[in-house]
């Protein structure tokens, strides 16, 4: 898998049945759910942004964002499922309910998430499923965050200069 987004798009296809098997109308919105990975400034693992297009026939759109700091497939899929719960919640209730209230809890627990609703994790059954999917999809791609990449270049440039200076000094001595 070439990058985290490609990985999560494959994972999303495996996540979809979790929702419709539990009676949530994921098929009504699945096509409008986008997934991206980025550096999130806050200490969040992910979030889901909902918008309604201002077309003649307005359409609900969802953008799921997963933090680059999540660096293994298992946790990334857990976060993905949490964010899909948010999109289903929005589809069912729009902005009329609390983000992690009882409506969210009902969706999250039905698909196998447990723990504090602001920071859910997979229950035993869901863990087994995710482990299976991981075997199928393969390794979660390691993607350097922008900060890490810049740091790496700084090191390369610093050593480059030291090397050049040493060469110059050697030539003149
Ligand atoms: Zn949440």
XYZ file of C-alpha atoms and ligand atoms in Angstrom:
174
model
C 0.000 0.000 0.000
C 1.616 3.216 -1.133
C 0.247 5.627 1.445
C -1.952 5.883 4.514
C -4.917 7.250 2.575
C -4.891 4.327 0.140
C -4.684 1.959 3.122
C -7.614 3.601 4.894
C -9.749 3.599 1.743
C -9.350 -0.186 1.548
C -10.049 -0.430 5.297
C -13.195 1.687 4.833
C -14.636 -0.910 2.439
C -14.237 -3.486 5.217
C -15.773 -1.147 7.796
C -18.964 -0.502 5.769
C -20.618 -3.899 6.562
C -20.135 -3.255 10.307
C -22.609 -0.428 9.925
C -25.236 -1.888 7.627
C -25.260 -5.211 9.485
C -26.244 -3.196 12.550
C -28.993 -1.337 10.740
C -27.250 1.985 10.080
C -27.840 3.515 6.618
C -24.177 3.703 5.653
C -25.058 3.044 1.987
C -26.795 6.428 1.859
C -23.579 8.308 2.598
C -20.629 5.993 1.867
C -19.986 7.565 -1.542
C -19.773 11.010 0.023
C -17.217 10.114 2.669
C -13.684 11.236 1.866
C -10.638 10.162 3.859
C -7.393 12.098 4.232
C -4.368 11.947 6.509
C -2.635 15.039 7.732
C -0.751 16.547 10.642
C -3.393 17.652 13.120
C -2.175 20.380 15.438
C -4.380 19.396 18.351
C -3.765 16.119 20.095
C -6.660 14.527 18.220
C -6.300 11.223 16.392
C -8.933 12.268 13.908
C -12.086 14.198 13.203
C -14.997 14.216 10.817
C -16.096 17.371 9.064
C -19.597 17.603 7.677
C -20.669 20.011 5.010
C -23.793 20.435 2.977
C -23.132 21.428 -0.602
C -25.071 24.489 -1.773
C -26.236 22.777 -4.940
C -29.839 22.872 -6.124
C -30.114 19.426 -4.556
C -27.935 19.831 -1.467
C -25.760 16.853 -0.629
C -24.188 15.865 2.664
C -20.416 15.510 2.416
C -18.090 14.083 5.002
C -14.369 14.478 5.287
C -12.693 12.105 7.688
C -9.240 13.273 8.704
C -6.818 10.906 10.426
C -3.707 12.253 12.110
C -0.322 11.315 10.648
C 0.770 10.696 14.223
C -1.340 7.517 14.262
C 1.339 5.163 13.043
C -0.140 1.691 13.063
C -2.940 0.133 11.054
C -4.876 -1.168 14.033
C -5.239 2.224 15.722
C -5.881 3.933 12.408
C -8.816 1.590 11.717
C -10.162 2.176 15.254
C -10.068 5.930 14.629
C -11.628 5.467 11.198
C -14.584 3.539 12.678
C -15.042 6.241 15.345
C -15.171 8.931 12.665
C -17.602 6.927 10.507
C -19.858 6.820 13.614
C -19.773 10.621 13.596
C -20.806 10.750 9.953
C -23.704 8.312 10.549
C -24.732 10.363 13.569
C -24.720 13.524 11.519
C -26.688 11.843 8.753
C -29.339 10.730 11.258
C -29.519 13.782 13.541
C -27.618 16.611 11.812
C -26.093 18.966 14.354
C -28.980 18.579 16.801
C -27.292 16.239 19.273
C -24.127 16.279 21.370
C -21.012 15.025 19.515
C -20.393 12.186 21.993
C -23.827 11.886 23.579
C -26.205 8.950 23.867
C -26.948 8.859 20.119
C -23.247 8.538 19.349
C -22.824 5.916 22.052
C -25.626 3.794 20.573
C -23.933 3.776 17.155
C -20.404 3.276 18.486
C -21.310 0.407 20.813
C -23.376 -1.315 18.140
C -20.343 -1.519 15.837
C -17.995 -2.645 18.629
C -16.389 0.468 20.069
C -16.121 0.811 23.809
C -14.469 2.983 26.471
C -14.918 6.725 26.933
C -16.858 7.990 23.951
C -14.337 10.760 23.303
C -11.598 8.130 23.079
C -13.061 4.840 21.999
C -11.265 1.578 21.346
C -12.284 -1.753 19.838
C -14.008 -4.356 22.039
C -12.872 -8.003 21.942
C -14.949 -8.994 18.895
C -14.028 -5.925 16.893
C -10.356 -6.435 17.777
C -10.470 -9.873 16.153
C -12.088 -8.420 13.020
C -9.551 -5.603 12.720
C -6.656 -8.061 13.129
C -8.117 -10.096 10.234
C -8.430 -6.998 8.038
C -4.877 -6.009 8.873
C -3.636 -9.378 7.594
C -5.526 -8.722 4.365
C -4.459 -5.141 3.799
C -0.866 -5.461 4.936
C 1.436 -3.081 6.694
C 0.385 0.478 7.494
C 2.602 2.747 5.377
C 4.994 4.922 7.288
C 4.640 8.490 6.217
C 6.858 11.168 7.629
C 5.057 14.205 8.889
C 6.165 17.542 7.460
C 8.015 18.338 10.681
C 9.968 15.093 10.523
C 10.769 15.602 6.845
C 12.094 19.115 7.454
C 14.175 17.841 10.340
C 15.688 15.153 8.125
C 16.611 17.702 5.452
C 18.164 19.965 8.051
C 20.414 17.116 9.123
C 21.349 16.264 5.526
C 22.117 19.916 4.743
C 24.172 20.370 7.905
C 26.264 17.308 7.142
C 26.525 18.431 3.518
C 28.073 21.713 4.635
C 30.465 20.027 7.057
C 31.562 17.709 4.248
C 32.116 20.587 1.820
C 34.074 22.601 4.372
C 36.264 19.591 5.197
C 36.965 19.109 1.487
C 37.898 22.795 1.096
C 40.148 22.770 4.158
C 41.864 19.603 2.940
C 42.447 21.107 -0.508
C 44.094 24.213 0.877
C 46.303 22.527 3.425
Zn -15.442 11.681 18.371
